[in-house]
């Protein structure tokens, strides 16, 4: 799992003196970004303290120090939250087996209440599918058994499918864009739950199985997952375009309800067909979809 020092060094290397208006007077530089002492001075801490912080030797970092580092490194809100998550991790803490995840009854009731043409999926903290409606299953993974989420040992993992399942990769016309979001959100989650042994194992498995994931993970990007367009080439419904929106669950803050809404009339018709598989199999015609 990523450490505070690793994240700080990654962002320090990315921040050039020119980015923050720091004069270098033409001197030769051996580092790609800021020097440790430069960052320390700009953040108002001693160079020795910052060095210990980056090397994992400092026990704590105050909110004031973290705010200063985030300001100098020009972190956005998500990156700053990730910085704080990493700083809260106790030194030398190990991994532990997390408790089994189960969707709350209220989110299941909401899932059942959605229109059959509105795909929706309930995701756990590691991106495991905890539940989905018929349309959500048909849109995102119709090649998998519908009842797979009911068994914790068989639950589909969205990050695993995205990088290790060829059918899932072929499903998305904007796969690269969505994959980057998945990697960034997985890193954000790893900062929130640094002791989750299953999450660490998942990241290790995908890293070993996908050089693309390994390369994207090494970039160090962090991102939240709230809403984005998905352009799909569906094996049954054809080309369609939707936007996913994430709804957090107050009763289960680790869980997310993803709802998919059409971006055009043709996609709306395609979703209606996916919600009624008997119509889709009859070969009913639908209007063309605009990308």
mmCIF file of C-alpha atoms in Angstrom:
data_model
loop_
_atom_site.group_PDB
_atom_site.id
_atom_site.type_symbol
_atom_site.label_atom_id
_atom_site.label_comp_id
_atom_site.label_asym_id
_atom_site.label_seq_id
_atom_site.Cartn_x
_atom_site.Cartn_y
_atom_site.Cartn_z
ATOM 1 C CA UNK A 1 0.000 0.000 0.000
ATOM 2 C CA UNK A 2 1.139 3.584 -0.621
ATOM 3 C CA UNK A 3 2.870 5.469 2.185
ATOM 4 C CA UNK A 4 2.727 9.164 3.029
ATOM 5 C CA UNK A 5 6.387 9.547 2.047
ATOM 6 C CA UNK A 6 5.852 7.927 -1.353
ATOM 7 C CA UNK A 7 2.931 10.236 -2.118
ATOM 8 C CA UNK A 8 4.822 13.334 -0.992
ATOM 9 C CA UNK A 9 7.867 12.464 -3.093
ATOM 10 C CA UNK A 10 5.674 11.765 -6.137
ATOM 11 C CA UNK A 11 3.999 15.152 -5.856
ATOM 12 C CA UNK A 12 7.277 16.944 -5.029
ATOM 13 C CA UNK A 13 8.846 15.494 -8.189
ATOM 14 C CA UNK A 14 5.884 16.775 -10.211
ATOM 15 C CA UNK A 15 6.032 20.330 -8.874
ATOM 16 C CA UNK A 16 8.637 22.419 -10.652
ATOM 17 C CA UNK A 17 9.997 25.738 -9.335
ATOM 18 C CA UNK A 18 8.358 27.467 -12.288
ATOM 19 C CA UNK A 19 4.964 26.057 -11.265
ATOM 20 C CA UNK A 20 5.046 27.999 -8.010
ATOM 21 C CA UNK A 21 7.050 31.024 -9.143
ATOM 22 C CA UNK A 22 10.291 29.999 -7.440
ATOM 23 C CA UNK A 23 13.453 31.514 -8.926
ATOM 24 C CA UNK A 24 16.360 29.134 -9.462
ATOM 25 C CA UNK A 25 18.870 31.594 -10.990
ATOM 26 C CA UNK A 26 19.870 29.106 -13.671
ATOM 27 C CA UNK A 27 21.552 26.685 -11.269
ATOM 28 C CA UNK A 28 21.825 23.054 -12.335
ATOM 29 C CA UNK A 29 19.213 20.809 -10.726
ATOM 30 C CA UNK A 30 19.513 17.091 -10.032
ATOM 31 C CA UNK A 31 15.848 16.502 -9.194
ATOM 32 C CA UNK A 32 12.852 16.701 -11.576
ATOM 33 C CA UNK A 33 10.836 18.929 -9.253
ATOM 34 C CA UNK A 34 11.309 20.711 -5.959
ATOM 35 C CA UNK A 35 14.171 19.917 -3.628
ATOM 36 C CA UNK A 36 13.217 18.795 -0.134
ATOM 37 C CA UNK A 37 14.612 21.943 1.431
ATOM 38 C CA UNK A 38 12.694 24.125 -1.033
ATOM 39 C CA UNK A 39 9.407 22.444 -0.239
ATOM 40 C CA UNK A 40 10.141 22.586 3.483
ATOM 41 C CA UNK A 41 10.916 26.315 3.363
ATOM 42 C CA UNK A 42 7.790 27.116 1.349
ATOM 43 C CA UNK A 43 5.648 25.026 3.721
ATOM 44 C CA UNK A 44 7.153 26.675 6.799
ATOM 45 C CA UNK A 45 8.775 23.590 8.336
ATOM 46 C CA UNK A 46 12.380 22.609 8.880
ATOM 47 C CA UNK A 47 14.183 20.642 6.178
ATOM 48 C CA UNK A 48 15.068 17.986 8.720
ATOM 49 C CA UNK A 49 11.452 17.512 9.787
ATOM 50 C CA UNK A 50 10.209 17.307 6.219
ATOM 51 C CA UNK A 51 12.939 14.775 5.353
ATOM 52 C CA UNK A 52 11.846 12.605 8.289
ATOM 53 C CA UNK A 53 8.249 12.947 7.153
ATOM 54 C CA UNK A 54 9.067 11.818 3.623
ATOM 55 C CA UNK A 55 11.195 8.951 4.890
ATOM 56 C CA UNK A 56 8.468 7.734 7.247
ATOM 57 C CA UNK A 57 10.481 8.582 10.361
ATOM 58 C CA UNK A 58 8.254 11.348 11.762
ATOM 59 C CA UNK A 59 5.484 10.080 14.011
ATOM 60 C CA UNK A 60 2.869 12.741 13.304
ATOM 61 C CA UNK A 61 2.043 15.643 11.034
ATOM 62 C CA UNK A 62 -0.315 18.377 12.196
ATOM 63 C CA UNK A 63 -3.249 19.601 10.149
ATOM 64 C CA UNK A 64 -1.434 22.905 9.731
ATOM 65 C CA UNK A 65 1.619 21.191 8.246
ATOM 66 C CA UNK A 66 -0.526 19.056 5.939
ATOM 67 C CA UNK A 67 -2.464 22.137 4.802
ATOM 68 C CA UNK A 68 0.815 23.919 4.026
ATOM 69 C CA UNK A 69 2.206 20.984 2.075
ATOM 70 C CA UNK A 70 -1.050 20.640 0.119
ATOM 71 C CA UNK A 71 -0.935 24.344 -0.724
ATOM 72 C CA UNK A 72 2.671 24.316 -1.954
ATOM 73 C CA UNK A 73 2.178 21.102 -3.932
ATOM 74 C CA UNK A 74 -1.043 22.532 -5.384
ATOM 75 C CA UNK A 75 -3.105 19.492 -4.451
ATOM 76 C CA UNK A 76 -6.784 19.483 -5.348
ATOM 77 C CA UNK A 77 -9.439 18.591 -2.762
ATOM 78 C CA UNK A 78 -9.292 14.849 -3.467
ATOM 79 C CA UNK A 79 -5.484 14.749 -3.360
ATOM 80 C CA UNK A 80 -5.455 16.766 -0.127
ATOM 81 C CA UNK A 81 -7.938 14.328 1.438
ATOM 82 C CA UNK A 82 -5.710 11.444 0.331
ATOM 83 C CA UNK A 83 -2.704 13.168 1.909
ATOM 84 C CA UNK A 84 -4.563 13.383 5.233
ATOM 85 C CA UNK A 85 -5.687 9.766 5.018
ATOM 86 C CA UNK A 86 -2.090 8.634 4.546
ATOM 87 C CA UNK A 87 -0.896 10.839 7.420
ATOM 88 C CA UNK A 88 -3.405 9.228 9.791
ATOM 89 C CA UNK A 89 -2.011 5.742 9.238
ATOM 90 C CA UNK A 90 -0.113 4.589 12.355
ATOM 91 C CA UNK A 91 3.540 3.781 11.738
ATOM 92 C CA UNK A 92 4.196 0.064 11.365
ATOM 93 C CA UNK A 93 0.501 -0.847 11.114
ATOM 94 C CA UNK A 94 -0.147 -4.137 9.351
ATOM 95 C CA UNK A 95 -2.954 -5.663 7.313
ATOM 96 C CA UNK A 96 -6.070 -7.267 8.743
ATOM 97 C CA UNK A 97 -8.941 -9.285 7.310
ATOM 98 C CA UNK A 98 -12.006 -7.034 6.877
ATOM 99 C CA UNK A 99 -15.537 -8.039 7.823
ATOM 100 C CA UNK A 100 -17.866 -9.360 5.119
ATOM 101 C CA UNK A 101 -19.823 -6.707 3.256
ATOM 102 C CA UNK A 102 -23.586 -6.872 2.858
ATOM 103 C CA UNK A 103 -25.843 -4.307 1.172
ATOM 104 C CA UNK A 104 -28.236 -2.510 3.501
ATOM 105 C CA UNK A 105 -31.912 -3.403 3.221
ATOM 106 C CA UNK A 106 -32.807 0.204 2.423
ATOM 107 C CA UNK A 107 -30.491 0.361 -0.581
ATOM 108 C CA UNK A 108 -31.884 -2.963 -1.787
ATOM 109 C CA UNK A 109 -35.392 -1.530 -1.506
ATOM 110 C CA UNK A 110 -34.293 1.498 -3.521
ATOM 111 C CA UNK A 111 -32.745 -0.807 -6.114
ATOM 112 C CA UNK A 112 -36.021 -2.706 -6.458
ATOM 113 C CA UNK A 113 -37.979 0.553 -6.765
ATOM 114 C CA UNK A 114 -36.022 1.814 -9.757
ATOM 115 C CA UNK A 115 -37.595 1.608 -13.180
ATOM 116 C CA UNK A 116 -36.638 -1.526 -15.116
ATOM 117 C CA UNK A 117 -35.005 0.692 -17.758
ATOM 118 C CA UNK A 118 -32.744 2.327 -15.142
ATOM 119 C CA UNK A 119 -29.602 0.230 -14.643
ATOM 120 C CA UNK A 120 -28.149 0.350 -11.148
ATOM 121 C CA UNK A 121 -25.399 -1.446 -9.240
ATOM 122 C CA UNK A 122 -24.503 -1.453 -5.527
ATOM 123 C CA UNK A 123 -20.724 -1.501 -4.980
ATOM 124 C CA UNK A 124 -18.711 -2.244 -1.861
ATOM 125 C CA UNK A 125 -15.579 -0.450 -0.709
ATOM 126 C CA UNK A 126 -13.270 -2.504 -2.987
ATOM 127 C CA UNK A 127 -15.560 -2.248 -6.021
ATOM 128 C CA UNK A 128 -17.212 -5.644 -5.459
ATOM 129 C CA UNK A 129 -20.760 -5.876 -6.840
ATOM 130 C CA UNK A 130 -22.980 -6.371 -3.794
ATOM 131 C CA UNK A 131 -26.229 -6.234 -5.791
ATOM 132 C CA UNK A 132 -27.626 -5.112 -9.124
ATOM 133 C CA UNK A 133 -30.963 -4.936 -10.849
ATOM 134 C CA UNK A 134 -31.682 -6.740 -14.125
ATOM 135 C CA UNK A 135 -30.829 -3.720 -16.257
ATOM 136 C CA UNK A 136 -27.612 -3.017 -14.311
ATOM 137 C CA UNK A 137 -26.486 -6.606 -14.779
ATOM 138 C CA UNK A 138 -27.407 -6.585 -18.476
ATOM 139 C CA UNK A 139 -25.586 -3.293 -19.105
ATOM 140 C CA UNK A 140 -22.336 -3.962 -17.266
ATOM 141 C CA UNK A 141 -21.789 -7.737 -17.161
ATOM 142 C CA UNK A 142 -24.430 -9.799 -18.921
ATOM 143 C CA UNK A 143 -21.835 -12.568 -19.478
ATOM 144 C CA UNK A 144 -21.779 -13.242 -15.715
ATOM 145 C CA UNK A 145 -24.485 -15.022 -13.680
ATOM 146 C CA UNK A 146 -27.131 -12.635 -12.382
ATOM 147 C CA UNK A 147 -27.021 -14.199 -8.910
ATOM 148 C CA UNK A 148 -23.203 -13.920 -8.562
ATOM 149 C CA UNK A 149 -23.341 -10.979 -6.073
ATOM 150 C CA UNK A 150 -25.297 -13.079 -3.572
ATOM 151 C CA UNK A 151 -22.264 -15.271 -2.875
ATOM 152 C CA UNK A 152 -19.332 -13.330 -1.315
ATOM 153 C CA UNK A 153 -16.888 -15.774 -2.909
ATOM 154 C CA UNK A 154 -18.317 -15.217 -6.412
ATOM 155 C CA UNK A 155 -18.999 -11.488 -6.349
ATOM 156 C CA UNK A 156 -17.793 -9.707 -9.478
ATOM 157 C CA UNK A 157 -15.027 -7.174 -8.832
ATOM 158 C CA UNK A 158 -15.349 -4.153 -11.100
ATOM 159 C CA UNK A 159 -11.612 -3.257 -10.971
ATOM 160 C CA UNK A 160 -10.688 -6.875 -11.688
ATOM 161 C CA UNK A 161 -13.144 -7.079 -14.583
ATOM 162 C CA UNK A 162 -11.935 -3.779 -16.013
ATOM 163 C CA UNK A 163 -8.308 -4.864 -16.277
ATOM 164 C CA UNK A 164 -8.371 -8.663 -16.417
ATOM 165 C CA UNK A 165 -11.560 -9.509 -18.341
ATOM 166 C CA UNK A 166 -11.332 -8.996 -22.146
ATOM 167 C CA UNK A 167 -15.121 -8.893 -22.569
ATOM 168 C CA UNK A 168 -15.409 -6.029 -20.112
ATOM 169 C CA UNK A 169 -12.565 -4.140 -21.774
ATOM 170 C CA UNK A 170 -14.249 -4.485 -25.168
ATOM 171 C CA UNK A 171 -17.525 -3.210 -23.727
ATOM 172 C CA UNK A 172 -16.372 0.401 -23.279
ATOM 173 C CA UNK A 173 -15.453 2.684 -26.139
ATOM 174 C CA UNK A 174 -13.912 5.147 -23.666
ATOM 175 C CA UNK A 175 -12.171 2.408 -21.693
ATOM 176 C CA UNK A 176 -8.935 4.382 -21.101
ATOM 177 C CA UNK A 177 -10.778 7.305 -19.542
ATOM 178 C CA UNK A 178 -12.847 5.053 -17.269
ATOM 179 C CA UNK A 179 -9.836 2.897 -16.382
ATOM 180 C CA UNK A 180 -7.935 5.959 -15.150
ATOM 181 C CA UNK A 181 -10.864 6.824 -12.882
ATOM 182 C CA UNK A 182 -10.910 3.282 -11.502
ATOM 183 C CA UNK A 183 -7.198 3.380 -10.721
ATOM 184 C CA UNK A 184 -7.428 6.807 -9.088
ATOM 185 C CA UNK A 185 -10.393 5.774 -6.970
ATOM 186 C CA UNK A 186 -8.714 2.516 -5.956
ATOM 187 C CA UNK A 187 -5.744 4.553 -4.708
ATOM 188 C CA UNK A 188 -8.081 6.891 -2.803
ATOM 189 C CA UNK A 189 -9.754 3.848 -1.212
ATOM 190 C CA UNK A 190 -6.379 2.355 -0.302
ATOM 191 C CA UNK A 191 -5.583 5.565 1.570
ATOM 192 C CA UNK A 192 -8.860 5.362 3.471
ATOM 193 C CA UNK A 193 -8.411 1.693 4.367
ATOM 194 C CA UNK A 194 -4.652 1.033 4.503
ATOM 195 C CA UNK A 195 -5.094 -2.089 6.655
ATOM 196 C CA UNK A 196 -7.571 -3.872 4.357
ATOM 197 C CA UNK A 197 -5.856 -7.147 3.437
ATOM 198 C CA UNK A 198 -8.357 -7.963 0.667
ATOM 199 C CA UNK A 199 -7.845 -4.568 -0.941
ATOM 200 C CA UNK A 200 -4.072 -5.004 -0.855
ATOM 201 C CA UNK A 201 -4.425 -8.478 -2.393
ATOM 202 C CA UNK A 202 -6.709 -7.120 -5.133
ATOM 203 C CA UNK A 203 -4.238 -4.373 -6.058
ATOM 204 C CA UNK A 204 -1.413 -6.912 -6.122
ATOM 205 C CA UNK A 205 -3.391 -9.335 -8.285
ATOM 206 C CA UNK A 206 -4.320 -6.714 -10.880
ATOM 207 C CA UNK A 207 -0.787 -5.298 -10.890
ATOM 208 C CA UNK A 208 0.622 -8.745 -11.674
ATOM 209 C CA UNK A 209 -2.041 -9.496 -14.289
ATOM 210 C CA UNK A 210 -2.152 -6.198 -16.171
ATOM 211 C CA UNK A 211 0.874 -4.186 -17.249
ATOM 212 C CA UNK A 212 -1.511 -1.345 -18.115
ATOM 213 C CA UNK A 213 -2.786 -1.221 -14.558
ATOM 214 C CA UNK A 214 0.764 -1.467 -13.189
ATOM 215 C CA UNK A 215 1.826 1.503 -15.310
ATOM 216 C CA UNK A 216 -1.223 3.578 -14.352
ATOM 217 C CA UNK A 217 -0.804 2.707 -10.675
ATOM 218 C CA UNK A 218 2.848 3.792 -10.787
ATOM 219 C CA UNK A 219 1.742 7.223 -12.056
ATOM 220 C CA UNK A 220 0.326 7.912 -8.599
ATOM 221 C CA UNK A 221 -2.942 9.525 -9.694
ATOM 222 C CA UNK A 222 -5.744 9.784 -7.164
ATOM 223 C CA UNK A 223 -9.360 10.590 -8.021
ATOM 224 C CA UNK A 224 -12.861 10.372 -6.656
ATOM 225 C CA UNK A 225 -15.577 8.519 -8.536
ATOM 226 C CA UNK A 226 -18.776 10.561 -8.724
ATOM 227 C CA UNK A 227 -20.057 10.879 -12.295
ATOM 228 C CA UNK A 228 -18.765 10.389 -15.842
ATOM 229 C CA UNK A 229 -20.001 9.407 -19.310
ATOM 230 C CA UNK A 230 -19.757 5.769 -20.399
ATOM 231 C CA UNK A 231 -19.779 5.039 -24.140
ATOM 232 C CA UNK A 232 -20.682 1.396 -24.576
ATOM 233 C CA UNK A 233 -20.554 -1.042 -27.474
ATOM 234 C CA UNK A 234 -22.977 -3.572 -26.047
ATOM 235 C CA UNK A 235 -23.050 -7.100 -27.518
ATOM 236 C CA UNK A 236 -26.863 -7.149 -27.339
ATOM 237 C CA UNK A 237 -28.031 -3.537 -27.460
ATOM 238 C CA UNK A 238 -25.323 -2.100 -29.714
ATOM 239 C CA UNK A 239 -23.810 1.367 -29.333
ATOM 240 C CA UNK A 240 -25.208 3.427 -26.483
ATOM 241 C CA UNK A 241 -24.090 6.254 -24.225
ATOM 242 C CA UNK A 242 -24.942 6.707 -20.553
ATOM 243 C CA UNK A 243 -23.758 8.738 -17.578
ATOM 244 C CA UNK A 244 -23.139 7.024 -14.283
ATOM 245 C CA UNK A 245 -23.896 8.856 -11.067
ATOM 246 C CA UNK A 246 -22.725 7.670 -7.654
ATOM 247 C CA UNK A 247 -24.986 7.981 -4.628
ATOM 248 C CA UNK A 248 -23.398 7.430 -1.234
ATOM 249 C CA UNK A 249 -25.339 5.440 1.363
ATOM 250 C CA UNK A 250 -25.734 7.044 4.822
ATOM 251 C CA UNK A 251 -26.409 3.657 6.427
ATOM 252 C CA UNK A 252 -23.336 2.123 4.770
ATOM 253 C CA UNK A 253 -20.804 4.886 4.012
ATOM 254 C CA UNK A 254 -18.421 2.389 2.387
ATOM 255 C CA UNK A 255 -21.047 1.472 -0.216
ATOM 256 C CA UNK A 256 -22.076 3.275 -3.392
ATOM 257 C CA UNK A 257 -25.171 3.067 -5.552
ATOM 258 C CA UNK A 258 -24.273 3.660 -9.206
ATOM 259 C CA UNK A 259 -27.199 4.671 -11.397
ATOM 260 C CA UNK A 260 -26.866 4.884 -15.186
ATOM 261 C CA UNK A 261 -28.940 7.376 -17.167
ATOM 262 C CA UNK A 262 -29.122 7.664 -20.967
ATOM 263 C CA UNK A 263 -27.446 10.526 -22.807
ATOM 264 C CA UNK A 264 -29.735 10.473 -25.848
ATOM 265 C CA UNK A 265 -33.084 9.004 -27.003
ATOM 266 C CA UNK A 266 -31.471 6.054 -28.784
ATOM 267 C CA UNK A 267 -29.632 5.056 -25.622
ATOM 268 C CA UNK A 268 -32.858 5.375 -23.622
ATOM 269 C CA UNK A 269 -34.517 2.925 -26.013
ATOM 270 C CA UNK A 270 -31.539 0.566 -25.693
ATOM 271 C CA UNK A 271 -31.806 0.640 -21.890
ATOM 272 C CA UNK A 272 -35.504 -0.184 -22.107
ATOM 273 C CA UNK A 273 -34.624 -3.224 -24.193
ATOM 274 C CA UNK A 274 -31.975 -4.288 -21.681
ATOM 275 C CA UNK A 275 -34.561 -3.983 -18.924
ATOM 276 C CA UNK A 276 -36.864 -6.267 -20.917
ATOM 277 C CA UNK A 277 -34.624 -9.079 -22.206
ATOM 278 C CA UNK A 278 -37.505 -10.784 -23.977
ATOM 279 C CA UNK A 279 -37.863 -7.726 -26.253
ATOM 280 C CA UNK A 280 -34.115 -7.515 -26.869
ATOM 281 C CA UNK A 281 -34.018 -11.142 -27.962
ATOM 282 C CA UNK A 282 -36.862 -10.552 -30.429
ATOM 283 C CA UNK A 283 -34.630 -8.195 -32.423
ATOM 284 C CA UNK A 284 -36.855 -5.139 -32.079
ATOM 285 C CA UNK A 285 -35.477 -2.161 -33.996
ATOM 286 C CA UNK A 286 -34.340 0.980 -32.229
ATOM 287 C CA UNK A 287 -33.124 4.406 -33.401
ATOM 288 C CA UNK A 288 -29.386 4.946 -34.009
ATOM 289 C CA UNK A 289 -27.355 6.282 -31.116
ATOM 290 C CA UNK A 290 -25.186 9.399 -31.234
ATOM 291 C CA UNK A 291 -21.737 8.981 -29.589
#
